[in-house]
mmCIF file of C-alpha atoms and ligand atoms in Angstrom:
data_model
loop_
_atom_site.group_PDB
_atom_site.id
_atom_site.type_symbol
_atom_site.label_atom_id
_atom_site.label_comp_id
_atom_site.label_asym_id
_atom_site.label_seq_id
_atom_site.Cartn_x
_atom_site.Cartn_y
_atom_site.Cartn_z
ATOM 1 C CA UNK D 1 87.875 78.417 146.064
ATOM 2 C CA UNK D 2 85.431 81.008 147.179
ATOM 3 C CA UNK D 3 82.978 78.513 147.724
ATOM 4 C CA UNK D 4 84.934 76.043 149.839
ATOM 5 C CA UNK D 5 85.886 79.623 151.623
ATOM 6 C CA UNK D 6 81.782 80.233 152.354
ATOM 7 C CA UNK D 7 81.669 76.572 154.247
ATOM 8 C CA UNK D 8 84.451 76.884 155.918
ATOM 9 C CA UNK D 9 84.211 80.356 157.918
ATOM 10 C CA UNK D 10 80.519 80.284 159.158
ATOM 11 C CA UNK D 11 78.962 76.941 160.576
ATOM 12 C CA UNK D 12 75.334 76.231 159.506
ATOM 13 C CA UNK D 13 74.926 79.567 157.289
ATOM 14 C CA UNK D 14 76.761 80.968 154.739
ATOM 15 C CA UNK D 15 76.842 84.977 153.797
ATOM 16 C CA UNK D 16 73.400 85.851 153.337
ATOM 17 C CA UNK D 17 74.356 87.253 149.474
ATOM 18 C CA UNK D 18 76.958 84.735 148.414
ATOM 19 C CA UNK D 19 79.293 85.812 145.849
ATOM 20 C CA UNK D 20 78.936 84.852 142.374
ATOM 21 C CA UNK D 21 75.725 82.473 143.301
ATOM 22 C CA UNK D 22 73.747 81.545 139.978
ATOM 23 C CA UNK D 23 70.085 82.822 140.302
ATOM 24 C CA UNK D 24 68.470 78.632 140.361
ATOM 25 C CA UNK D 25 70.699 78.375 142.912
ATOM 26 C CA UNK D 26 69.816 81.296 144.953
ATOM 27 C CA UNK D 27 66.141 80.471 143.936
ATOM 28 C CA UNK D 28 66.544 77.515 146.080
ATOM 29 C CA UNK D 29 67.987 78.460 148.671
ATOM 30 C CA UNK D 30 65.358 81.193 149.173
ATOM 31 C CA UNK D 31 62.458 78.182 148.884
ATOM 32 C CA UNK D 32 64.834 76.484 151.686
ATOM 33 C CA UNK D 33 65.306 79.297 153.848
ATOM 34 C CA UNK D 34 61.378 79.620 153.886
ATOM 35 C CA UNK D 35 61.285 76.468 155.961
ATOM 36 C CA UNK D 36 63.963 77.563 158.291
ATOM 37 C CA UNK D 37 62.556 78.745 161.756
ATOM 38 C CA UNK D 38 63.945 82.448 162.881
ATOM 39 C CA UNK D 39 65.533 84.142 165.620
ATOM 40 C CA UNK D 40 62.411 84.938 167.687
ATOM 41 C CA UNK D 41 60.498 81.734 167.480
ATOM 42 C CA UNK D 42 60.419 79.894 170.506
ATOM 43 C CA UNK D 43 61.104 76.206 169.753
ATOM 44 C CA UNK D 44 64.867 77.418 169.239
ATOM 45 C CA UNK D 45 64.834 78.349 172.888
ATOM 46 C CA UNK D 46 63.165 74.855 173.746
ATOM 47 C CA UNK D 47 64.662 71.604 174.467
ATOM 48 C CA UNK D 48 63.933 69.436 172.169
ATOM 49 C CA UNK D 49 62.367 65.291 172.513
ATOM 50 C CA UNK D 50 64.658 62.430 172.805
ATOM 51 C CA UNK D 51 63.780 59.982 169.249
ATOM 52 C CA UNK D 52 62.631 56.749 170.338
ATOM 53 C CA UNK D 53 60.674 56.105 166.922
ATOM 54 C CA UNK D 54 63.251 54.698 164.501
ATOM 55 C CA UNK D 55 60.968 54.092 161.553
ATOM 56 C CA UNK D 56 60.280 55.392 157.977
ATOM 57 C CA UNK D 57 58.650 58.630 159.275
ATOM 58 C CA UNK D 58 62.176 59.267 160.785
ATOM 59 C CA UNK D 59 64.211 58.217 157.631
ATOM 60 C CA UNK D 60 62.133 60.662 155.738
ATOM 61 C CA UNK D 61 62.489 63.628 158.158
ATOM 62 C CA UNK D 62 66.757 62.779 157.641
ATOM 63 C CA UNK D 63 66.455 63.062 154.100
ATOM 64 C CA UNK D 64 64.081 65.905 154.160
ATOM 65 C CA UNK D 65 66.767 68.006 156.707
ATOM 66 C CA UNK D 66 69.549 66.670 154.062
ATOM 67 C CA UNK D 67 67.528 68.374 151.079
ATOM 68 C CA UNK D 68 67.178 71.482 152.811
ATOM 69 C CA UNK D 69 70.529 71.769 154.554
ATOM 70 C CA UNK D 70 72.068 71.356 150.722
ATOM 71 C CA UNK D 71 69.562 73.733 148.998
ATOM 72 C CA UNK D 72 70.119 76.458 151.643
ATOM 73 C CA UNK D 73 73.839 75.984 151.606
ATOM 74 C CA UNK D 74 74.653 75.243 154.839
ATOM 75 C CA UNK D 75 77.033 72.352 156.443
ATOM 76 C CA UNK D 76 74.663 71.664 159.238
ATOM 77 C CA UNK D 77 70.843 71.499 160.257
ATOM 78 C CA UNK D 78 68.645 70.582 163.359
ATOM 79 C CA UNK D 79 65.683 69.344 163.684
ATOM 80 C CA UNK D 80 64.008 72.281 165.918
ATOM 81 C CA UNK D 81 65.343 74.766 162.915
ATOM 82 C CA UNK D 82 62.019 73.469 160.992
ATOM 83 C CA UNK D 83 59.793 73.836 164.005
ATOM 84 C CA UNK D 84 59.823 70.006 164.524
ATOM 85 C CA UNK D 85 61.394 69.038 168.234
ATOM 86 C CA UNK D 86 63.103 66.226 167.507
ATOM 87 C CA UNK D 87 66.729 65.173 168.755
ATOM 88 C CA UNK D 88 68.098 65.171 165.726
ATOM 89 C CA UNK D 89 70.986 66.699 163.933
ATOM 90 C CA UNK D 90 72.418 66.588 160.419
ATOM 91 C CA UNK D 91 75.699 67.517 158.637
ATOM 92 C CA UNK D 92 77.895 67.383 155.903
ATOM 93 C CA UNK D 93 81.363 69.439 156.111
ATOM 94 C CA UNK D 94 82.390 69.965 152.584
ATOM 95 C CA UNK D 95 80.927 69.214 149.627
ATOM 96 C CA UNK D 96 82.219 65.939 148.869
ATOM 97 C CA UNK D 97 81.887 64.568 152.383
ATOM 98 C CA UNK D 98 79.088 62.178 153.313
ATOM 99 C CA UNK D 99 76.398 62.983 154.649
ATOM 100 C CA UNK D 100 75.969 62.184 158.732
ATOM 101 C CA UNK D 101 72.825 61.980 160.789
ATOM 102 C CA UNK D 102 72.944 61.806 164.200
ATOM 103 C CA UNK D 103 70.415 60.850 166.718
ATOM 104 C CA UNK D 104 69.978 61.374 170.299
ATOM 105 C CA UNK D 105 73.396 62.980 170.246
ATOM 106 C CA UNK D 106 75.252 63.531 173.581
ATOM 107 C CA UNK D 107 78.696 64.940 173.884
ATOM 108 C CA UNK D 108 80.530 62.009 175.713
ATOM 109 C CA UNK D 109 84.068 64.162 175.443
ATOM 110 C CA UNK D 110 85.357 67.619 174.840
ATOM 111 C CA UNK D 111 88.884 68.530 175.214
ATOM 112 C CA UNK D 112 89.870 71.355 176.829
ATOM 113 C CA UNK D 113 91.829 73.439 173.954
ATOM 114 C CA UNK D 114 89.275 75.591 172.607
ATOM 115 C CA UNK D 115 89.743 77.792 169.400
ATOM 116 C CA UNK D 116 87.546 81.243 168.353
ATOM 117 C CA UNK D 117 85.832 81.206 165.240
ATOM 118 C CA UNK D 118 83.178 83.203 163.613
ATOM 119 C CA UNK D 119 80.096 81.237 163.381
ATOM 120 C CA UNK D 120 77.300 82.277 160.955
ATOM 121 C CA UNK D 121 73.233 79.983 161.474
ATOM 122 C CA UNK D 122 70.647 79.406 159.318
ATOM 123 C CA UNK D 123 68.192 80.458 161.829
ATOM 124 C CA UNK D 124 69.554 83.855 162.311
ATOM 125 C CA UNK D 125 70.895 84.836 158.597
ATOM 126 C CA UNK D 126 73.682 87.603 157.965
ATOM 127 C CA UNK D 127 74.572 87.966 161.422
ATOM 128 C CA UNK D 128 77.745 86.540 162.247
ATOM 129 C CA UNK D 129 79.381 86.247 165.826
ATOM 130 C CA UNK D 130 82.370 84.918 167.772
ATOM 131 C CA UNK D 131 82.223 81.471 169.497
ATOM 132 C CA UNK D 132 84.760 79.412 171.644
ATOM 133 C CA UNK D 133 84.458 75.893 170.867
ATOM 134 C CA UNK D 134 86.535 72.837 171.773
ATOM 135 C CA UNK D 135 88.649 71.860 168.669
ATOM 136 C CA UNK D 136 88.365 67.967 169.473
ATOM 137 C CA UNK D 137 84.936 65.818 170.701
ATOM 138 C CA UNK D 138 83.852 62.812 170.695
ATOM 139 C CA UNK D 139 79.943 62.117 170.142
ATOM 140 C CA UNK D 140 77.817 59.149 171.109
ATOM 141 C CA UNK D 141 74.794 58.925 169.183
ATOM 142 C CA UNK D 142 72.337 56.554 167.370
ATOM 143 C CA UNK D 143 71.826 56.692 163.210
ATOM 144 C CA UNK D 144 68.600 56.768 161.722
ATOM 145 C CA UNK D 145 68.390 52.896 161.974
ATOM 146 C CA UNK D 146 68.842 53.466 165.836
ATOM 147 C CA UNK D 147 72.374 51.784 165.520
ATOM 148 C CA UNK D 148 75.117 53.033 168.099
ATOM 149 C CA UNK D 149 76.972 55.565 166.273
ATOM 150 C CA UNK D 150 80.085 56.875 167.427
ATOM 151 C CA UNK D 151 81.871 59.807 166.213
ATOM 152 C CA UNK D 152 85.162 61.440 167.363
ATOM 153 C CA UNK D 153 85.664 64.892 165.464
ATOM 154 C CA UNK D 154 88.204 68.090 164.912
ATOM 155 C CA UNK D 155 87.912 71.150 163.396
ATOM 156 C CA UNK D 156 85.221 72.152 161.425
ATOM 157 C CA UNK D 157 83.277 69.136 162.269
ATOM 158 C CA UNK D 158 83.594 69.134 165.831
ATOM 159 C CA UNK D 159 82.609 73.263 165.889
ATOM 160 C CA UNK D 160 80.086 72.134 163.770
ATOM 161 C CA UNK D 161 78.314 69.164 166.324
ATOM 162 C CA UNK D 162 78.620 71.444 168.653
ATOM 163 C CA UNK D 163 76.748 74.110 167.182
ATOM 164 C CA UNK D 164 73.816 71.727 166.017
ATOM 165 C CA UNK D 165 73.659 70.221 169.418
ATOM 166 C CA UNK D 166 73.517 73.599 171.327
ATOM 167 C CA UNK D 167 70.265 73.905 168.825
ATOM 168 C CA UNK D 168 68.513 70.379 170.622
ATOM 169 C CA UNK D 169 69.130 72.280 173.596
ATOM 170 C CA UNK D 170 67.603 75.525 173.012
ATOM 171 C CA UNK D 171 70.807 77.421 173.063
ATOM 172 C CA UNK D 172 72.047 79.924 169.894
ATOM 173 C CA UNK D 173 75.157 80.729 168.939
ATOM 174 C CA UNK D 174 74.477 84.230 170.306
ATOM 175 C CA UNK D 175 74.307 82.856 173.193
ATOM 176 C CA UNK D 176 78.108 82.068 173.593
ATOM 177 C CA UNK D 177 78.908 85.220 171.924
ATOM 178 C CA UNK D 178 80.653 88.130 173.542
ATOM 179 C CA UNK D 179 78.661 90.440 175.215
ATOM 180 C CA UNK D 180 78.930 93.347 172.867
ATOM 181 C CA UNK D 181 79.042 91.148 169.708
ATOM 182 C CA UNK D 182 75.443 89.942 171.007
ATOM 183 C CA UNK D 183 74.155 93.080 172.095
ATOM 184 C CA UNK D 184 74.931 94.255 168.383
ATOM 185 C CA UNK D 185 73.572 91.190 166.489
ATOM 186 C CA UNK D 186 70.431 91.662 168.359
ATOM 187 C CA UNK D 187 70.393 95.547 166.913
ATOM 188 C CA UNK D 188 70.888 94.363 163.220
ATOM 189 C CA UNK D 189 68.328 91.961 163.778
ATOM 190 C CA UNK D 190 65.697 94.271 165.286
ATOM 191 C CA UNK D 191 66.632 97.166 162.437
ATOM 192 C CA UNK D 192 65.605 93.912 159.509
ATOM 193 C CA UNK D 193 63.042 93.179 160.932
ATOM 194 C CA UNK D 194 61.524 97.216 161.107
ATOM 195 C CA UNK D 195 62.413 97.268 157.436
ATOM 196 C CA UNK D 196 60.986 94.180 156.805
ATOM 197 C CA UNK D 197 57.470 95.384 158.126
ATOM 198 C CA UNK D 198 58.304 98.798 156.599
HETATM 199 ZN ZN1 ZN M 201 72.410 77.260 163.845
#
């Protein structure tokens, strides 16, 4: 149970020290992390390029983002998280759910009831903040065959499109956190990164 608790409460990270996590498995997710662009690095602040290249190169890249997503434990990924600024967004809410890649994604619908959740990134690890989402939207998108894809979403997964499509846009999670809830995330994260060059 505590690991469907870890993808349930944050969105695209999970604790940064997850409980009871074998050390393979925390091997990998430290080789995944490694790929994972950080706070700080400027193609998270930068809109990212519409996909009009539906071929092979772009399959790969899916399954790549998939492999990654998995191995660092998270339920979501975009492409500008590995430094590449593509429109492109994958997810998979729960560990039997399929996988879904979306392309091009643009938020057709989003209903006005909105619900606050703490939201946790792979891009900014062990920091976890506030965010007011819309519980219900509906998605129009293309898959990695450039097909229409459609997608209408609650929950989890709606918080969770959201999130990854904020990323194609340059915008972090921080950024639609409270005030003092960002000003203190940005503390933490300056304090690991003195100790990291300590
Ligand atoms: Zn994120």
């Amino acid at each position: 149970m505590d690991d469907e608790h870890d993808l349930i409460d944050p969105i695209d990270d999970e604790d940064a020290e997850p409980p009871q996590i074998d050390p393979e498995r925390q091997a990998r997710r430290n080789a995944a992390m490694s790929f994972i662009r950080r706070f700080g690095d400027p193609v998270l602040k930068s809109r990212a390029t519409e996909v009009d290249r539906f071929d092979d190169g772009l399959r790969a890249q899916v399954r790549r983002m998939a492999g990654l997503m998995d191995d660092a434990i998270g339920v979501g990924l975009a492409a500008p998280q590995l430094g590449v600024s593509q429109r492109l967004v994958v997810y998979r809410v729960g560990y039997e759910a399929p996988l879904v890649a979306l392309v091009n994604p643009e938020i057709e619908w989003r209903g006005e009831e909105l619900e606050t959740l703490e939201e946790g990134c792979l891009s900014i690890p062990g920091v976890h903040v506030d965010v007011d989402r819309s519980i219900h939207v509906r998605v129009r998108a293309q898959d990695e065959h450039g097909q229409p894809r459609f997608v209408e979403a609650s929950g989890l997964e709606a918080r969770v499109i959201q999130h990854e499509i904020d990323h194609l846009d340059g915008v972090l999670m921080l950024d639609r956190a409270p005030r003092e809830q960002r000003k203190q995330a940005i503390r933490e994260l300056r304090d690991l990164e003195h100790q990291a060059a300590a």
